[in-house]
Amino acid sequence: MISRMAAVAAACVTGALLATPAAPAGAATPGNWPQHGGGAANDNHQPGTGGLDVRRQLWQRQAGGDDTVGGAAVAGGALTVAYGKGALRRMDVRTGAVTVVGKLAGRRPQQLADVDGALYVRSLDADGTRSRLASYDRAGTRRWEVALPDDDAILPFTVAGGHVLVTSGPKCRELCTGYHLRAYRTRNGTLAWSGAVDGDAGGAPAVAGDVVVQGAYGPVRGTGDGSGGANLLFAFDLRTGVRQWTRIRPGFSLVGHRGSLLVSGAGPQALCSLDPATGAARWCRDTPVADEWVDGLSAGGGAVFGYGLTGTVRRYHPATGATAWSAPLALPGYEYNALHAPLVSGGGLVYAAVRHGNFTPSSEFTEIVVLRATDGHVVRRLRLAAYEDASAELMLASGRLLLVGDRTVRAFG
């Protein structure tokens, strides 16, 4: 049962990263959520929320017909949403009022970022034949567009240091190589550099200091697990693309925080803090429970928060990894209590979207849980009515908690 629960929880968190809104390598500006995790570090922290409680849902916007949400990002108090059929809309974060921006003709957006006044969109051609990366001004006029390599897997991108960083490669049933992390210049879309990622890559790259790091499952001799492979990290100089280091890592979340790279997974090194310049471990922590893991990291405000397989939020000290508190969110009578989106934190609170169920559609539901950052006390549990989105991302911006799914956008306050 543990492996089945792990698969459900991993799918929930992996699917959560549908949007990669963008910002410089530092922390996101209060009121903004410009790319996945709020910024290039993917730290899922927003310092300027003022301790937002979620007493009720304030507004909701639905993708029409058979349309989907292809990407979303917040900048300047406005949420920009690119729909799967190419429509571009802007919503006031506070009220939900919608402004029509236009349509990205011939494109099916899959990810959107809003960085320094420019939009960045990863999309498929309308006929599904080719992936493209483009930049638009905030009025929806295209600045540049490039065709991405004709690869089977195009991963979520990250914007940092004047580059759009995107990894792609083949889909593999067994261990493989052939992936590359490419850096396209934000000013004109030209290729700045490309670095080989020797493994089956997954997830968006994360930026810590002057280093960009991509996770992958790659071939490693002598691992002893019989597969010949291991979870790996590949680090590149953000400006030049020169490979800095490679190391075996735990396996799930990848977050930059205050000059450190935080990586999480399972086993004896379930949570580690690495030196971004060398990949050397500053500290590593095991999980307190057998068969537990750490995932869905949020880091900021002098703390690191993670979520476990058994439905528990924990606070860790960023300098040592010591556990300050544990707060179980599992509900009795449910076989899984999986994280539906990475944790977010800010204003002295931690926010979780948790999917409860018993492996039948009729048993499943999602709730928003708010915890006090100081002691893990549960401030609020808000069960969502008729929530069926398969993937989701939480965003903290402009006094609202946003839950962006593949069909709906909901705001809480």
Short mmCIF file of N, CA and C in Angstrom, two decimals, residues 105-194:
data_model
loop_
_atom_site.label_atom_id
_atom_site.label_comp_id
_atom_site.label_asym_id
_atom_site.label_seq_id
_atom_site.Cartn_x
_atom_site.Cartn_y
_atom_site.Cartn_z
N ALA A 105 -2.30 33.11 -31.51
CA ALA A 105 -2.79 32.40 -32.69
C ALA A 105 -1.90 31.20 -33.03
N GLY A 106 -2.55 30.07 -33.27
CA GLY A 106 -1.85 28.87 -33.71
C GLY A 106 -1.06 28.17 -32.64
N ARG A 107 -1.26 28.56 -31.37
CA ARG A 107 -0.48 27.98 -30.29
C ARG A 107 -1.38 27.38 -29.21
N ARG A 108 -0.89 26.32 -28.58
CA ARG A 108 -1.57 25.71 -27.44
C ARG A 108 -0.65 25.85 -26.23
N PRO A 109 -0.81 26.93 -25.44
CA PRO A 109 0.11 27.19 -24.33
C PRO A 109 0.11 26.06 -23.29
N GLN A 110 1.30 25.78 -22.77
CA GLN A 110 1.48 24.76 -21.75
C GLN A 110 2.15 25.31 -20.50
N GLN A 111 2.70 26.51 -20.58
CA GLN A 111 3.37 27.12 -19.43
C GLN A 111 3.54 28.61 -19.71
N LEU A 112 3.45 29.41 -18.64
CA LEU A 112 3.56 30.86 -18.79
C LEU A 112 4.36 31.43 -17.63
N ALA A 113 5.19 32.45 -17.94
CA ALA A 113 5.92 33.20 -16.92
C ALA A 113 5.77 34.69 -17.22
N ASP A 114 5.83 35.50 -16.17
CA ASP A 114 5.68 36.96 -16.31
C ASP A 114 6.84 37.61 -15.56
N VAL A 115 7.90 37.96 -16.30
CA VAL A 115 9.13 38.44 -15.69
C VAL A 115 9.53 39.80 -16.26
N ASP A 116 9.71 40.77 -15.37
CA ASP A 116 10.24 42.08 -15.77
C ASP A 116 9.48 42.68 -16.95
N GLY A 117 8.16 42.58 -16.92
CA GLY A 117 7.33 43.18 -17.96
C GLY A 117 7.18 42.37 -19.22
N ALA A 118 7.72 41.18 -19.28
CA ALA A 118 7.60 40.33 -20.47
C ALA A 118 6.98 38.99 -20.08
N LEU A 119 6.18 38.44 -21.01
CA LEU A 119 5.61 37.11 -20.84
C LEU A 119 6.47 36.10 -21.60
N TYR A 120 6.61 34.91 -21.02
CA TYR A 120 7.30 33.81 -21.69
C TYR A 120 6.37 32.62 -21.70
N VAL A 121 6.22 32.01 -22.87
CA VAL A 121 5.23 30.94 -23.05
C VAL A 121 5.88 29.76 -23.74
N ARG A 122 5.72 28.58 -23.16
CA ARG A 122 6.05 27.34 -23.84
C ARG A 122 4.75 26.77 -24.38
N SER A 123 4.75 26.38 -25.66
CA SER A 123 3.50 25.95 -26.28
C SER A 123 3.76 24.86 -27.31
N LEU A 124 2.67 24.24 -27.71
CA LEU A 124 2.65 23.34 -28.87
C LEU A 124 1.99 24.05 -30.03
N ASP A 125 2.42 23.72 -31.24
CA ASP A 125 1.65 24.16 -32.40
C ASP A 125 0.23 23.62 -32.27
N ALA A 126 -0.72 24.31 -32.89
CA ALA A 126 -2.12 23.91 -32.77
C ALA A 126 -2.35 22.48 -33.23
N ASP A 127 -1.52 21.99 -34.15
CA ASP A 127 -1.69 20.61 -34.61
C ASP A 127 -0.87 19.62 -33.77
N GLY A 128 -0.20 20.12 -32.73
CA GLY A 128 0.52 19.26 -31.81
C GLY A 128 1.84 18.73 -32.32
N THR A 129 2.37 19.30 -33.39
CA THR A 129 3.56 18.72 -34.02
C THR A 129 4.88 19.26 -33.49
N ARG A 130 4.91 20.48 -32.92
CA ARG A 130 6.19 21.08 -32.54
C ARG A 130 6.03 21.94 -31.30
N SER A 131 7.00 21.85 -30.39
CA SER A 131 7.02 22.71 -29.21
C SER A 131 7.80 23.98 -29.50
N ARG A 132 7.32 25.08 -28.95
CA ARG A 132 7.96 26.37 -29.19
C ARG A 132 8.07 27.15 -27.88
N LEU A 133 9.04 28.05 -27.86
CA LEU A 133 9.24 28.96 -26.75
C LEU A 133 9.15 30.37 -27.31
N ALA A 134 8.33 31.21 -26.70
CA ALA A 134 8.12 32.57 -27.23
C ALA A 134 8.07 33.57 -26.10
N SER A 135 8.35 34.82 -26.44
CA SER A 135 8.21 35.93 -25.50
C SER A 135 7.25 36.94 -26.09
N TYR A 136 6.38 37.48 -25.23
CA TYR A 136 5.38 38.47 -25.62
C TYR A 136 5.50 39.67 -24.68
N ASP A 137 5.11 40.85 -25.16
CA ASP A 137 4.96 41.93 -24.20
C ASP A 137 3.64 41.72 -23.45
N ARG A 138 3.39 42.56 -22.44
CA ARG A 138 2.23 42.30 -21.59
C ARG A 138 0.91 42.60 -22.30
N ALA A 139 0.97 43.20 -23.48
CA ALA A 139 -0.23 43.42 -24.28
C ALA A 139 -0.50 42.25 -25.22
N GLY A 140 0.39 41.24 -25.19
CA GLY A 140 0.18 40.05 -26.00
C GLY A 140 0.83 40.08 -27.37
N THR A 141 1.65 41.10 -27.66
CA THR A 141 2.36 41.18 -28.94
C THR A 141 3.66 40.38 -28.84
N ARG A 142 3.88 39.51 -29.82
CA ARG A 142 5.04 38.63 -29.76
C ARG A 142 6.34 39.40 -29.99
N ARG A 143 7.32 39.17 -29.12
CA ARG A 143 8.64 39.76 -29.23
C ARG A 143 9.57 38.86 -30.03
N TRP A 144 9.54 37.55 -29.72
CA TRP A 144 10.33 36.57 -30.46
C TRP A 144 9.76 35.18 -30.22
N GLU A 145 10.14 34.25 -31.06
CA GLU A 145 9.71 32.85 -30.92
C GLU A 145 10.78 31.95 -31.51
N VAL A 146 11.04 30.83 -30.84
CA VAL A 146 11.98 29.84 -31.36
C VAL A 146 11.34 28.46 -31.27
N ALA A 147 11.70 27.61 -32.22
CA ALA A 147 11.27 26.21 -32.17
C ALA A 147 12.20 25.46 -31.24
N LEU A 148 11.63 24.75 -30.27
CA LEU A 148 12.44 23.93 -29.38
C LEU A 148 12.86 22.65 -30.09
N PRO A 149 13.90 22.00 -29.62
CA PRO A 149 14.35 20.75 -30.27
C PRO A 149 13.20 19.76 -30.41
N ASP A 150 13.26 18.96 -31.44
CA ASP A 150 12.20 18.00 -31.72
C ASP A 150 12.37 16.77 -30.82
N ASP A 151 12.22 17.00 -29.52
CA ASP A 151 12.39 15.95 -28.52
C ASP A 151 11.03 15.45 -28.03
N ASP A 152 11.04 14.25 -27.48
CA ASP A 152 9.79 13.67 -26.96
C ASP A 152 9.34 14.33 -25.67
N ALA A 153 10.28 14.78 -24.84
CA ALA A 153 9.96 15.36 -23.54
C ALA A 153 10.51 16.78 -23.46
N ILE A 154 9.63 17.76 -23.26
CA ILE A 154 10.00 19.15 -23.03
C ILE A 154 9.57 19.49 -21.61
N LEU A 155 10.51 19.81 -20.75
CA LEU A 155 10.22 20.00 -19.34
C LEU A 155 9.88 21.46 -19.04
N PRO A 156 9.29 21.75 -17.88
CA PRO A 156 8.98 23.13 -17.50
C PRO A 156 10.24 23.99 -17.44
N PHE A 157 10.13 25.23 -17.90
CA PHE A 157 11.29 26.12 -17.94
C PHE A 157 11.35 27.00 -16.70
N THR A 158 12.50 27.65 -16.53
CA THR A 158 12.74 28.62 -15.47
C THR A 158 13.40 29.84 -16.09
N VAL A 159 13.01 31.03 -15.67
CA VAL A 159 13.61 32.27 -16.16
C VAL A 159 14.51 32.85 -15.08
N ALA A 160 15.78 33.10 -15.41
CA ALA A 160 16.72 33.66 -14.45
C ALA A 160 17.96 34.16 -15.17
N GLY A 161 18.55 35.23 -14.64
CA GLY A 161 19.84 35.69 -15.15
C GLY A 161 19.84 36.05 -16.62
N GLY A 162 18.71 36.56 -17.13
CA GLY A 162 18.65 36.92 -18.55
C GLY A 162 18.49 35.74 -19.47
N HIS A 163 18.11 34.58 -18.93
CA HIS A 163 17.95 33.37 -19.75
C HIS A 163 16.63 32.68 -19.44
N VAL A 164 16.08 32.01 -20.44
CA VAL A 164 15.01 31.05 -20.25
C VAL A 164 15.66 29.67 -20.30
N LEU A 165 15.57 28.92 -19.21
CA LEU A 165 16.28 27.66 -19.04
C LEU A 165 15.30 26.51 -19.20
N VAL A 166 15.50 25.68 -20.23
CA VAL A 166 14.55 24.61 -20.51
C VAL A 166 15.31 23.34 -20.89
N THR A 167 14.88 22.21 -20.33
CA THR A 167 15.52 20.92 -20.56
C THR A 167 14.62 20.04 -21.41
N SER A 168 15.21 19.31 -22.34
CA SER A 168 14.42 18.40 -23.18
C SER A 168 15.27 17.20 -23.55
N GLY A 169 14.56 16.14 -24.00
CA GLY A 169 15.27 14.94 -24.42
C GLY A 169 14.29 13.83 -24.77
N PRO A 170 14.79 12.61 -24.91
CA PRO A 170 13.93 11.48 -25.31
C PRO A 170 13.13 10.93 -24.14
N LYS A 171 12.01 10.29 -24.45
CA LYS A 171 11.29 9.52 -23.43
C LYS A 171 11.88 8.11 -23.42
N CYS A 172 12.14 7.59 -22.23
CA CYS A 172 12.86 6.32 -22.13
C CYS A 172 12.12 5.34 -21.23
N ARG A 173 12.19 4.08 -21.57
CA ARG A 173 11.66 3.03 -20.70
C ARG A 173 12.74 2.53 -19.75
N GLU A 174 13.98 2.69 -20.13
CA GLU A 174 15.10 2.29 -19.29
C GLU A 174 16.03 3.49 -19.14
N LEU A 175 17.16 3.26 -18.49
CA LEU A 175 18.12 4.34 -18.30
C LEU A 175 18.54 4.92 -19.65
N CYS A 176 18.62 6.24 -19.70
CA CYS A 176 18.97 6.86 -20.96
C CYS A 176 19.73 8.16 -20.71
N THR A 177 20.34 8.66 -21.76
CA THR A 177 20.94 9.99 -21.76
C THR A 177 20.32 10.74 -22.92
N GLY A 178 20.95 11.78 -23.38
CA GLY A 178 20.42 12.51 -24.53
C GLY A 178 19.63 13.73 -24.17
N TYR A 179 19.51 14.07 -22.87
CA TYR A 179 18.85 15.31 -22.46
C TYR A 179 19.85 16.46 -22.47
N HIS A 180 19.34 17.66 -22.70
CA HIS A 180 20.17 18.86 -22.64
C HIS A 180 19.39 19.99 -21.96
N LEU A 181 20.10 20.74 -21.13
CA LEU A 181 19.57 21.98 -20.57
C LEU A 181 20.07 23.11 -21.47
N ARG A 182 19.12 23.89 -22.01
CA ARG A 182 19.47 24.97 -22.92
C ARG A 182 19.06 26.31 -22.33
N ALA A 183 19.88 27.31 -22.57
CA ALA A 183 19.62 28.67 -22.09
C ALA A 183 19.40 29.59 -23.28
N TYR A 184 18.16 30.12 -23.40
CA TYR A 184 17.81 31.07 -24.46
C TYR A 184 17.80 32.48 -23.88
N ARG A 185 18.39 33.42 -24.59
CA ARG A 185 18.47 34.80 -24.11
C ARG A 185 17.08 35.43 -24.07
N THR A 186 16.75 36.08 -22.94
CA THR A 186 15.42 36.68 -22.81
C THR A 186 15.22 37.85 -23.75
N ARG A 187 16.28 38.51 -24.18
CA ARG A 187 16.12 39.70 -25.03
C ARG A 187 15.74 39.38 -26.47
N ASN A 188 16.20 38.20 -26.97
CA ASN A 188 15.92 37.91 -28.38
C ASN A 188 15.69 36.43 -28.70
N GLY A 189 15.77 35.54 -27.72
CA GLY A 189 15.51 34.13 -27.95
C GLY A 189 16.64 33.33 -28.53
N THR A 190 17.80 33.96 -28.75
CA THR A 190 18.92 33.20 -29.30
C THR A 190 19.51 32.28 -28.24
N LEU A 191 20.12 31.19 -28.69
CA LEU A 191 20.67 30.20 -27.78
C LEU A 191 21.99 30.70 -27.22
N ALA A 192 22.07 30.79 -25.88
CA ALA A 192 23.29 31.25 -25.22
C ALA A 192 24.24 30.09 -24.95
N TRP A 193 23.69 28.96 -24.46
CA TRP A 193 24.51 27.79 -24.20
C TRP A 193 23.63 26.55 -24.05
N SER A 194 24.28 25.40 -24.12
CA SER A 194 23.59 24.12 -23.96
C SER A 194 24.50 23.19 -23.18
#
